[in-house]
PDB file of C-alpha atoms in Angstrom:
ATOM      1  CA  UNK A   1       0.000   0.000   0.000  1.00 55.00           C
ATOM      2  CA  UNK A   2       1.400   3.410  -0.790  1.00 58.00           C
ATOM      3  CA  UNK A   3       1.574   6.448   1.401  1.00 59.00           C
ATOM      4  CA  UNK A   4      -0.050   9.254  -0.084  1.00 67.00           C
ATOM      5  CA  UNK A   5       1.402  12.225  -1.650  1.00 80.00           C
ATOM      6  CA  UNK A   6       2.435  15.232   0.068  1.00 81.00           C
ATOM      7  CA  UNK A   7      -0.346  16.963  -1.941  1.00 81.00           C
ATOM      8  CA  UNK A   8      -2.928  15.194  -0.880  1.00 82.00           C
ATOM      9  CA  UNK A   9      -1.718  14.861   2.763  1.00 83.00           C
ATOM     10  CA  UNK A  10      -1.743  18.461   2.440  1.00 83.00           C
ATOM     11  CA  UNK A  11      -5.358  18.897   1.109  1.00 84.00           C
ATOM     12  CA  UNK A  12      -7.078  16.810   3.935  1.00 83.00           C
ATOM     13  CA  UNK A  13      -5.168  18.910   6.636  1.00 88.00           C
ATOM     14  CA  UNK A  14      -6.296  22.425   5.373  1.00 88.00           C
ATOM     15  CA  UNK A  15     -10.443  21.409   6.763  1.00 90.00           C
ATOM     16  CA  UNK A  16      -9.085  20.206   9.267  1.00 89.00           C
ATOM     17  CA  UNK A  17      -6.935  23.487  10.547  1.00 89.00           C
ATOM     18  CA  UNK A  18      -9.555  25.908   9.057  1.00 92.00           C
ATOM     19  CA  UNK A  19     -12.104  24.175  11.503  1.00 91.00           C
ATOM     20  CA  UNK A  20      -9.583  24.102  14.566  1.00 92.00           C
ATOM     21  CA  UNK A  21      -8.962  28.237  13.826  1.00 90.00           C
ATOM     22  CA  UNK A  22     -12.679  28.722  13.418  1.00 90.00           C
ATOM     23  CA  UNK A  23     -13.103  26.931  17.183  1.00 88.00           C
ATOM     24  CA  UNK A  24     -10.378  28.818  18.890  1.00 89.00           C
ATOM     25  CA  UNK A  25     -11.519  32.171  17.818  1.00 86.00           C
ATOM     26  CA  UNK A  26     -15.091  31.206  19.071  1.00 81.00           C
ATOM     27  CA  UNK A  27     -13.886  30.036  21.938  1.00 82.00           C
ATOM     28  CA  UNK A  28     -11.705  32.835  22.732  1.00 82.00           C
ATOM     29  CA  UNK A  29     -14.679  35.455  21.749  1.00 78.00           C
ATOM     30  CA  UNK A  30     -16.749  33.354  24.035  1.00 75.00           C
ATOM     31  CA  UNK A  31     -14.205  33.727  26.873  1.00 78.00           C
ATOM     32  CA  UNK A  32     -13.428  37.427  25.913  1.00 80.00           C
ATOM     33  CA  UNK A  33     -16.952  38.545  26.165  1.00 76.00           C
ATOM     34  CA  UNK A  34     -18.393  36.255  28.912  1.00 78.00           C
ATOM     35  CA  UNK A  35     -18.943  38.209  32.139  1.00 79.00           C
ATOM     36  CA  UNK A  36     -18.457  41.922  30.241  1.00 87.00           C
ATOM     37  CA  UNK A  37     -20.106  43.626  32.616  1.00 92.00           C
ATOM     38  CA  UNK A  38     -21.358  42.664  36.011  1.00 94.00           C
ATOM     39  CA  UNK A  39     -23.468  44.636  38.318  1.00 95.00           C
ATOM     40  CA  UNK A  40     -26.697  45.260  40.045  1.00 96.00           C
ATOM     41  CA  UNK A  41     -30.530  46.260  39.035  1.00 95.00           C
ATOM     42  CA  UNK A  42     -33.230  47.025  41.457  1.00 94.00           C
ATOM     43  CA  UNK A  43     -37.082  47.181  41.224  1.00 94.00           C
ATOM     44  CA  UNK A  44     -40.277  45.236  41.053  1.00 94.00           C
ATOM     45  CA  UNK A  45     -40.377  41.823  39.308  1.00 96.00           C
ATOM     46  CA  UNK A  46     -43.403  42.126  37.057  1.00 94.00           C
ATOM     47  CA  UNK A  47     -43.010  38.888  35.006  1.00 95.00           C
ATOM     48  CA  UNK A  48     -41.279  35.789  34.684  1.00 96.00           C
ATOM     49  CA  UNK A  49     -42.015  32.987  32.039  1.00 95.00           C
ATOM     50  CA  UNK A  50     -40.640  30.392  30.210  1.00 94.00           C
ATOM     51  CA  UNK A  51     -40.333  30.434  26.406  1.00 93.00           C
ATOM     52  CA  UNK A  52     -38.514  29.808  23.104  1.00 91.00           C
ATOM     53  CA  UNK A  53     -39.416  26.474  20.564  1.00 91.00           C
ATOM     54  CA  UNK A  54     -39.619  23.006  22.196  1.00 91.00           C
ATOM     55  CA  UNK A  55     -35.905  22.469  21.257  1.00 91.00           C
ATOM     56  CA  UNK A  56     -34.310  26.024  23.160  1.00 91.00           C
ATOM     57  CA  UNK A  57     -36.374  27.064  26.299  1.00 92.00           C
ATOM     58  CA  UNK A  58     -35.090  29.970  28.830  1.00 94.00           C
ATOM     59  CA  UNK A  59     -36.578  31.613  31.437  1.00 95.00           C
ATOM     60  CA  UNK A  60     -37.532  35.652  30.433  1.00 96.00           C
ATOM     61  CA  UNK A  61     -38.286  37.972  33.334  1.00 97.00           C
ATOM     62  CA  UNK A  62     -38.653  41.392  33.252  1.00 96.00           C
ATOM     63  CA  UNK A  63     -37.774  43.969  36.312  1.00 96.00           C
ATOM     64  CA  UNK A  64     -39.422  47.310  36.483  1.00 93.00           C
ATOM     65  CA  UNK A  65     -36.841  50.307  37.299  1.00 91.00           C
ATOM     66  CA  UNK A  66     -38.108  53.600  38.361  1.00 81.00           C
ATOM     67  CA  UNK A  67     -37.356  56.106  35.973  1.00 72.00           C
ATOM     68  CA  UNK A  68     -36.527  59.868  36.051  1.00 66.00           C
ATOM     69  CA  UNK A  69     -40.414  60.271  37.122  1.00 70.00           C
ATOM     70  CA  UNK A  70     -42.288  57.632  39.264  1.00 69.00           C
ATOM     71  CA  UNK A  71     -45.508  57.309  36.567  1.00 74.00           C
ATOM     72  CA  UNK A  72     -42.183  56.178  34.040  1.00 78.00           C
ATOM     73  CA  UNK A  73     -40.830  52.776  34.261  1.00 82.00           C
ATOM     74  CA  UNK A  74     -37.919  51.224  32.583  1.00 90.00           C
ATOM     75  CA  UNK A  75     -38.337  47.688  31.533  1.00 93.00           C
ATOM     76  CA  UNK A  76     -35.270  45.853  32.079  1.00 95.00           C
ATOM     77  CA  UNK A  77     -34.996  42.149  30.222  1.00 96.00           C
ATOM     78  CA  UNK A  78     -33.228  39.156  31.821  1.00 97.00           C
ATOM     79  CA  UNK A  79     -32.258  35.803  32.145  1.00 96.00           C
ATOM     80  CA  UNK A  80     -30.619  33.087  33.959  1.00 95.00           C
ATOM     81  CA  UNK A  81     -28.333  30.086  33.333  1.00 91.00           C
ATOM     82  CA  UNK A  82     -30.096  27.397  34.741  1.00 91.00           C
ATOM     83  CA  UNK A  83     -33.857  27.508  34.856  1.00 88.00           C
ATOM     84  CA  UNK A  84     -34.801  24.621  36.541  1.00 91.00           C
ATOM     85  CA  UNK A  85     -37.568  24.796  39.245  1.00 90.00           C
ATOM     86  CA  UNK A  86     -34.764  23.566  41.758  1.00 93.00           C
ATOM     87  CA  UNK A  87     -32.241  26.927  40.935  1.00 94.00           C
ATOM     88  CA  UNK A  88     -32.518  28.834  44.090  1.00 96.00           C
ATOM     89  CA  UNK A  89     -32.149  32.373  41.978  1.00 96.00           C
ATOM     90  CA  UNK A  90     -35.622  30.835  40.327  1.00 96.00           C
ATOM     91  CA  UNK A  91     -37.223  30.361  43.164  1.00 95.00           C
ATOM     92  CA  UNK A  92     -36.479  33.891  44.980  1.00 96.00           C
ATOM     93  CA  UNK A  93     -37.721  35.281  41.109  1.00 96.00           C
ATOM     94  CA  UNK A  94     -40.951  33.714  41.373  1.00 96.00           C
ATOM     95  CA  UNK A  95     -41.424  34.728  45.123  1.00 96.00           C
ATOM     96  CA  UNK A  96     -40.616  38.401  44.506  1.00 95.00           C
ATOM     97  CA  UNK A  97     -42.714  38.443  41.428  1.00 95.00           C
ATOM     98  CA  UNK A  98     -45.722  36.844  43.757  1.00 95.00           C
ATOM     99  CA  UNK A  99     -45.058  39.198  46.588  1.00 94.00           C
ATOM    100  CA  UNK A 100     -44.537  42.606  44.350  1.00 91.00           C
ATOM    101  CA  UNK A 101     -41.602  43.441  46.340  1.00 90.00           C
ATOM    102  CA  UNK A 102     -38.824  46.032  45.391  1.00 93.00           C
ATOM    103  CA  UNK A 103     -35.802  43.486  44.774  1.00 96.00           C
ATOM    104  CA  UNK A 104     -31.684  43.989  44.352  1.00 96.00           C
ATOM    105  CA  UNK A 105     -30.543  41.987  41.038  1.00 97.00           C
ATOM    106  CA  UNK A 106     -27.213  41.015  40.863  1.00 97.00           C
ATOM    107  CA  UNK A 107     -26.334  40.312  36.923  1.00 97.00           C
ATOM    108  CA  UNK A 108     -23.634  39.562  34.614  1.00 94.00           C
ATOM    109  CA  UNK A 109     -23.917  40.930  30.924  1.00 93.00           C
ATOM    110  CA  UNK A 110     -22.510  38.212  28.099  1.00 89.00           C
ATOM    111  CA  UNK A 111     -21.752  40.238  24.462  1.00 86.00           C
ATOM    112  CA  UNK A 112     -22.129  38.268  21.545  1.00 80.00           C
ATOM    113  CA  UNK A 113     -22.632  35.055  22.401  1.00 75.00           C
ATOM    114  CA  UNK A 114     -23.821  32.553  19.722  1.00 73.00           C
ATOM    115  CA  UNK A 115     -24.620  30.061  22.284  1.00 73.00           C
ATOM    116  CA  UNK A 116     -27.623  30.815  23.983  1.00 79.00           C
ATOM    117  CA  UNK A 117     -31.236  30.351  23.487  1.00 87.00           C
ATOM    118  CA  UNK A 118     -32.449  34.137  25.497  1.00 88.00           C
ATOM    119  CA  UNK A 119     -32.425  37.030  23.499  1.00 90.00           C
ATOM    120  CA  UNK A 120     -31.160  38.646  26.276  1.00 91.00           C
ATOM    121  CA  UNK A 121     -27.714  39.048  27.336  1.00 93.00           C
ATOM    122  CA  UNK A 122     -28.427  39.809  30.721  1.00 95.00           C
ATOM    123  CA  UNK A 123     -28.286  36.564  33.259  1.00 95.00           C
ATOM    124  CA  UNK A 124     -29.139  37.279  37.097  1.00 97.00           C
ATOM    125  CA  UNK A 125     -27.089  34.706  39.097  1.00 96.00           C
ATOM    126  CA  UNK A 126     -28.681  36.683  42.386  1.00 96.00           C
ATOM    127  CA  UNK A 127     -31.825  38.178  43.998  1.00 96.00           C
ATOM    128  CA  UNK A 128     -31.830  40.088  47.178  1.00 95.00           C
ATOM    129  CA  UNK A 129     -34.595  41.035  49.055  1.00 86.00           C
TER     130      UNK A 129
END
């Protein structure tokens, strides 16, 4: 059996690196841009719901921030990373929602990420009372 040809050695390595640089500047974008911006949001919890297709579902919730007056609100669109009923973040959502309480989000903001289901790019990973 013969060995192949430099040429052709050569032609099945170039999908092969153009996939592997492809993946390592997605991964490193993913890395670069995850956690962007952290910080905090507080307000009333006015909804929370799950959608998307069968295939991708998130949790959506939206806060209510007091704007410059008190008769204008800002919506402000989140998310979280795991929305299980178990996740204790869940939970404290859907009690503060219930209760109409004025809550303290803690968030991290995620640029560009291809990998995600929520619109949003705004995941709370804390709610304080």
């Amino acid at each position: 059996m013969a060995l192949p040809s430099k040429s052709k050695l050569l032609l099945a390595l170039v999908p092969v690196a153009l996939v592997l640089i492809v993946g390592l500047w997605k991964g490193g974008q993913y890395w670069w841009y995850r956690g962007y911006s952290k910080g905090t949001r507080s307000g009333l919890v006015r909804k929370v719901s799950v959608k998307g297709p069968p295939y991708c579902k998130y949790l959506s919730g939206e806060l209510a921030v007091q704007g410059a007056t008190p008769l204008q609100n800002e919506v402000w669109e989140f998310s979280v990373d795991d929305d299980s009923d178990a996740n204790p973040v869940v939970v404290a959502l859907h009690e503060a929602e219930k209760k109409g309480t004025r809550v303290t989000l803690t968030y991290r903001q995620d640029l560009h990420s291809m990998y995600r289901c929520s619109p949003s790019e705004y995941f709370v990973t804390k709610v304080e009372k």
